[in-house]
Short mmCIF file of C-alpha atoms in Angstrom, two decimals:
data_model
loop_
_atom_site.label_atom_id
_atom_site.label_comp_id
_atom_site.label_asym_id
_atom_site.label_seq_id
_atom_site.Cartn_x
_atom_site.Cartn_y
_atom_site.Cartn_z
CA MET H 206 20.23 -44.86 -18.88
CA GLU H 207 23.20 -45.69 -16.68
CA ASP H 208 26.41 -43.67 -17.15
CA ARG H 209 29.28 -46.16 -17.42
CA ARG H 210 32.14 -43.66 -17.70
CA LEU H 211 35.15 -44.44 -15.54
CA TYR H 212 36.79 -41.03 -15.94
CA GLU H 213 35.45 -37.49 -15.67
CA ARG H 214 35.45 -35.69 -19.03
CA THR H 215 36.70 -32.14 -19.57
CA GLN H 216 35.45 -30.14 -22.55
CA THR H 217 38.21 -28.93 -24.85
CA SER H 218 38.90 -27.80 -28.38
CA PHE H 219 42.42 -29.12 -28.97
CA LYS H 220 43.46 -29.80 -32.53
CA VAL H 221 44.22 -33.50 -32.92
CA ILE H 222 46.61 -35.03 -35.44
CA LEU H 223 45.93 -38.75 -35.99
CA THR H 224 48.41 -40.87 -37.94
CA HIS H 225 48.54 -44.47 -39.06
CA PRO H 226 50.93 -46.11 -41.57
CA SER H 227 48.14 -47.39 -43.86
CA ILE H 228 45.72 -44.48 -43.43
CA GLY H 229 48.06 -41.48 -43.41
CA THR H 230 47.29 -38.32 -41.44
CA ILE H 231 43.86 -37.16 -40.31
CA ILE H 232 43.19 -33.81 -38.62
CA GLY H 233 40.38 -33.51 -36.07
CA THR H 234 39.20 -31.53 -33.07
CA ALA H 235 38.84 -32.99 -29.58
CA ARG H 236 35.43 -32.24 -28.04
CA ASP H 237 36.40 -33.60 -24.66
CA ILE H 238 39.23 -35.45 -22.99
CA SER H 239 39.64 -37.58 -19.86
CA ASP H 240 42.24 -39.81 -18.24
CA GLY H 241 40.78 -42.66 -20.30
CA GLY H 242 40.53 -41.10 -23.74
CA ALA H 243 39.01 -38.44 -25.95
CA GLN H 244 36.09 -37.76 -28.26
CA VAL H 245 37.27 -36.38 -31.62
CA VAL H 246 35.33 -34.77 -34.46
CA ILE H 247 36.71 -35.51 -37.92
CA GLU H 248 35.65 -33.47 -40.94
CA ASN H 249 36.13 -34.38 -44.60
CA HIS H 250 37.72 -37.79 -44.08
CA ALA H 251 36.46 -41.35 -43.87
CA LEU H 252 36.53 -42.71 -40.34
CA PRO H 253 39.00 -45.53 -39.67
CA PRO H 254 37.42 -48.76 -38.41
CA VAL H 255 36.74 -49.41 -34.73
CA GLY H 256 39.72 -51.21 -33.19
CA THR H 257 42.32 -49.27 -35.20
CA VAL H 258 45.23 -48.00 -33.11
CA LEU H 259 46.34 -44.51 -34.14
CA ASN H 260 49.26 -42.33 -33.08
CA VAL H 261 47.71 -39.18 -31.62
CA LEU H 262 49.20 -35.73 -31.05
CA PHE H 263 47.15 -33.08 -29.23
CA LYS H 264 47.92 -29.47 -30.14
CA LYS H 265 46.72 -26.21 -28.63
CA THR H 266 46.72 -22.83 -30.33
CA VAL H 267 50.35 -22.30 -29.39
CA GLY H 268 52.41 -25.47 -28.98
CA GLN H 269 51.68 -29.11 -28.34
CA VAL H 270 50.04 -30.77 -25.37
CA ASN H 271 52.04 -34.00 -25.69
CA GLU H 272 55.62 -34.05 -26.93
CA LYS H 273 55.40 -37.40 -28.73
CA PRO H 274 52.35 -39.03 -30.32
CA VAL H 275 50.57 -41.49 -28.03
CA PRO H 276 48.86 -44.70 -29.19
CA MET H 277 45.08 -44.61 -28.89
CA LYS H 278 42.48 -47.16 -29.99
CA ILE H 279 39.21 -46.26 -31.71
CA VAL H 280 36.45 -47.68 -29.49
CA TYR H 281 33.46 -46.20 -31.33
CA ALA H 282 32.67 -44.30 -34.51
CA GLN H 283 29.43 -42.46 -35.26
CA ARG H 284 28.90 -40.12 -38.21
CA ASN H 285 31.98 -37.86 -38.01
CA VAL H 286 32.91 -38.55 -34.36
CA ILE H 287 35.29 -41.16 -32.96
CA GLY H 288 35.92 -42.21 -29.39
CA LEU H 289 39.57 -42.86 -28.61
CA MET H 290 40.90 -44.79 -25.61
CA PHE H 291 44.49 -44.50 -24.44
CA GLU H 292 46.24 -47.84 -25.04
CA GLY H 293 46.79 -49.80 -21.83
CA ARG H 294 43.52 -48.63 -20.19
#
């Protein structure tokens, strides 16, 4: 199978806070992150539909990675994992 990734992925375990006006707040954990997006595991919450744009805040154990939430689009959803792509990519 051909690998079609455009960006190199880095494994991580950042906490991820996903928000959307009609969905509310969802807490997840990023498995990996790249310049193009992130793979996020979501426990105990229904997955939003593919195509949904969420506001995403990445947090580490102490402090935040990004100061303001960034818009990211859900590009795939499988079981309890979503793939997010930074908007504008």
